[in-house]
Short mmCIF file of C-alpha atoms in Angstrom, two decimals:
data_model
loop_
_atom_site.label_atom_id
_atom_site.label_comp_id
_atom_site.label_asym_id
_atom_site.label_seq_id
_atom_site.Cartn_x
_atom_site.Cartn_y
_atom_site.Cartn_z
CA MET A 244 8.28 -19.30 1.42
CA ASN A 245 9.86 -16.49 1.57
CA MET A 246 8.09 -12.71 0.63
CA GLN A 247 9.31 -8.95 -0.24
CA LEU A 248 6.26 -7.58 1.12
CA THR A 249 5.50 -3.97 0.06
CA LEU A 250 3.07 -2.25 1.70
CA ILE A 251 1.74 1.71 0.03
CA ARG A 252 -1.09 4.38 1.75
CA HIS A 253 -3.06 5.86 -1.19
CA ALA A 254 -1.58 9.35 -2.87
CA PRO A 255 -3.31 12.50 -1.35
CA ALA A 256 -6.61 12.62 -1.85
CA GLY A 257 -9.13 14.93 -1.68
CA ASP A 258 -11.02 16.24 1.54
CA ARG A 259 -12.87 14.03 2.71
CA LEU A 260 -16.45 16.29 3.76
CA GLU A 261 -16.64 18.08 0.42
CA TRP A 262 -16.66 15.07 -1.03
CA ALA A 263 -19.24 13.99 0.63
CA ARG A 264 -21.39 17.52 -0.28
CA THR A 265 -21.28 16.26 -3.99
CA GLY A 266 -23.06 13.33 -3.28
CA GLN A 267 -20.71 10.63 -4.15
CA PRO A 268 -19.21 7.74 -2.41
CA ASP A 269 -17.02 8.27 -0.72
CA GLU A 270 -14.97 5.14 -2.89
CA GLU A 271 -15.24 7.09 -5.74
CA ARG A 272 -12.88 9.96 -3.70
CA PRO A 273 -10.26 10.32 -6.67
CA LEU A 274 -7.04 12.15 -5.75
CA THR A 275 -5.90 15.49 -5.90
CA LYS A 276 -3.53 16.66 -9.08
CA GLU A 277 -1.15 17.33 -6.26
CA GLY A 278 -1.21 14.15 -4.44
CA SER A 279 -0.81 12.95 -8.23
CA LEU A 280 2.43 14.28 -8.71
CA LYS A 281 3.35 13.96 -5.72
CA MET A 282 3.33 9.78 -5.99
CA ARG A 283 4.80 9.73 -9.68
CA ARG A 284 8.22 11.96 -8.07
CA ALA A 285 7.51 9.50 -4.73
CA ALA A 286 7.31 6.26 -7.36
CA ARG A 287 10.79 7.35 -9.09
CA GLY A 288 12.28 7.61 -5.78
CA LEU A 289 10.70 4.02 -4.79
CA ARG A 290 12.15 2.68 -7.99
CA ARG A 291 16.10 3.42 -6.50
CA VAL A 292 14.89 1.63 -3.43
CA LEU A 293 12.99 -1.54 -5.17
CA GLU A 294 12.88 -4.26 -7.80
CA SER A 295 9.93 -4.46 -9.57
CA PRO A 296 7.25 -6.14 -7.61
CA GLU A 297 5.71 -9.20 -9.54
CA ARG A 298 2.51 -8.88 -8.69
CA LEU A 299 0.75 -4.98 -7.49
CA PHE A 300 -2.39 -5.20 -5.52
CA SER A 301 -4.89 -2.39 -4.75
CA SER A 302 -8.07 -2.17 -2.68
CA PRO A 303 -11.28 -1.41 -4.66
CA LEU A 304 -10.64 2.42 -4.03
CA LEU A 305 -11.08 5.17 -6.26
CA ARG A 306 -8.01 6.89 -5.09
CA ALA A 307 -5.71 3.56 -3.83
CA ARG A 308 -6.57 2.15 -7.72
CA GLN A 309 -5.47 5.48 -9.02
CA THR A 310 -2.13 5.49 -6.33
CA ALA A 311 -1.25 1.89 -7.65
CA GLU A 312 -1.32 2.88 -11.55
CA LEU A 313 0.62 6.06 -11.31
CA LEU A 314 3.65 2.86 -9.75
CA LEU A 315 3.11 1.48 -13.20
CA ASP A 316 4.97 4.54 -14.61
CA CYS A 317 7.92 2.89 -12.61
CA TYR A 318 6.84 -0.29 -13.16
CA PRO A 319 5.80 -1.04 -16.70
CA ARG A 320 5.36 -4.88 -16.33
CA ILE A 321 2.86 -5.13 -14.12
CA HIS A 322 -0.15 -4.96 -13.84
CA VAL A 323 -3.12 -3.59 -11.07
CA GLU A 324 -5.03 -5.57 -9.82
CA THR A 325 -7.67 -5.51 -7.31
CA THR A 326 -9.18 -6.45 -4.11
CA GLU A 327 -11.37 -6.53 -1.63
CA ALA A 328 -9.17 -7.97 0.72
CA LEU A 329 -7.72 -4.50 0.54
CA ALA A 330 -10.68 -2.65 1.46
CA PRO A 331 -10.88 -0.52 4.66
CA GLU A 332 -13.02 -2.32 6.38
CA THR A 333 -11.16 -5.88 6.23
CA ALA A 334 -9.34 -7.47 8.84
CA PRO A 335 -5.90 -7.61 8.80
CA GLU A 336 -5.72 -10.93 9.67
CA ALA A 337 -8.10 -11.84 6.62
CA THR A 338 -5.71 -10.19 4.44
CA LEU A 339 -2.93 -12.04 5.67
CA ASP A 340 -5.30 -15.51 5.19
CA TRP A 341 -6.20 -13.30 1.39
CA LEU A 342 -1.95 -12.62 0.64
CA ALA A 343 -1.10 -16.89 1.76
CA SER A 344 -3.24 -17.58 -0.33
CA LEU A 345 -0.74 -16.22 -3.22
CA GLY A 346 1.53 -18.68 -3.17
CA ASN A 347 4.50 -18.61 -4.21
CA CYS A 348 5.07 -14.69 -4.90
CA PRO A 349 8.26 -13.30 -3.58
CA ARG A 350 7.71 -9.34 -4.18
CA VAL A 351 4.38 -7.92 -4.00
CA ALA A 352 3.25 -4.30 -3.33
CA LEU A 353 -0.63 -3.74 -1.78
CA VAL A 354 -1.88 -0.13 -2.14
CA GLY A 355 -4.55 0.97 0.30
CA HIS A 356 -5.47 2.86 3.41
CA GLU A 357 -5.12 3.57 7.02
CA PRO A 358 -5.49 2.55 9.65
CA HIS A 359 -5.69 -0.62 7.74
CA LEU A 360 -2.17 -0.41 6.27
CA SER A 361 -0.64 0.38 9.94
CA SER A 362 -2.76 -2.60 11.49
CA LEU A 363 -1.38 -5.13 9.11
CA LEU A 364 2.13 -4.04 9.76
CA ALA A 365 1.44 -4.62 13.09
CA LEU A 366 -0.44 -8.54 12.39
CA LEU A 367 2.80 -9.40 10.44
CA VAL A 368 6.06 -7.47 13.10
CA HIS A 369 4.78 -7.69 15.69
CA GLY A 370 1.46 -10.94 16.16
CA GLN A 371 -1.28 -8.22 16.75
CA PRO A 372 -2.87 -5.80 14.85
CA GLY A 373 -3.84 -3.60 17.95
CA LEU A 374 -0.35 -2.62 18.94
CA ASP A 375 0.73 0.78 17.43
CA THR A 376 3.40 0.70 14.59
CA LEU A 377 4.71 3.28 12.39
CA PRO A 378 1.94 5.80 11.37
CA PHE A 379 1.70 5.62 7.17
CA ARG A 380 1.67 9.11 5.87
CA LYS A 381 0.00 9.23 2.76
CA GLY A 382 2.33 7.81 -0.24
CA GLY A 383 4.21 6.62 2.27
CA VAL A 384 5.50 3.19 2.22
CA ALA A 385 6.65 0.23 4.24
CA ILE A 386 9.13 -2.88 3.07
CA LEU A 387 9.31 -6.36 4.87
CA GLU A 388 11.12 -9.68 4.56
CA LEU A 389 8.23 -12.84 5.17
CA GLU A 390 9.41 -15.96 6.14
CA ASP A 391 6.28 -17.24 6.81
CA ILE A 392 3.17 -15.58 5.25
CA ARG A 393 2.10 -15.61 9.59
CA PRO A 394 1.76 -13.62 12.60
CA ALA A 395 4.93 -11.79 13.76
CA GLY A 396 6.44 -13.48 10.57
CA ALA A 397 8.05 -10.89 9.09
CA ARG A 398 11.15 -8.49 9.46
CA LEU A 399 10.79 -4.38 8.53
CA ALA A 400 13.06 -3.90 6.28
CA ALA A 401 12.53 -0.19 4.91
CA PHE A 402 9.90 2.85 6.51
CA LEU A 403 9.76 5.46 3.76
CA PRO A 404 7.91 8.29 4.60
CA PRO A 405 6.77 10.02 1.03
CA ARG A 406 8.71 13.00 1.69
CA VAL A 407 12.24 10.39 1.37
CA LEU A 408 10.36 9.09 -1.88
CA ARG A 409 9.96 12.24 -2.96
CA ALA A 410 13.87 13.54 -2.31
CA LEU A 411 15.37 10.22 -3.49
CA GLY A 412 13.10 10.53 -7.46
#
């Protein structure tokens, strides 16, 4: 099974400490206005280098869902599906099992959080989630080519910081 897997870190969200003072759960912390604007530009850049995914999944946290929804402007034929497999506390091995359960889907995009995405990237490329990999900046993207959905079953095709994506957009 061949799959192109795109990992996307959510765009900049509000300050964690300021949000905590509101008494609302961190899961509902939204993107900032500037974060949304930056992600719109980054999404336009991503569209120039990435064919539309067939499926787009997001962490259930608001900031990830909002980031995924911003991608729909550039990829209007898909919709956002949420999954606990992308929640920040989910073990990367569990995310890998969930990914395998999707079956034959050639192009999948996942919107999530750090350090979960870096751990998943390390598991897919190196076979171990604890290995240091490239750190995802907010709005950053990694594109992987998977021959098989298993540890060390992927090749990193591109790693695009948000600044590069915005310059392309």
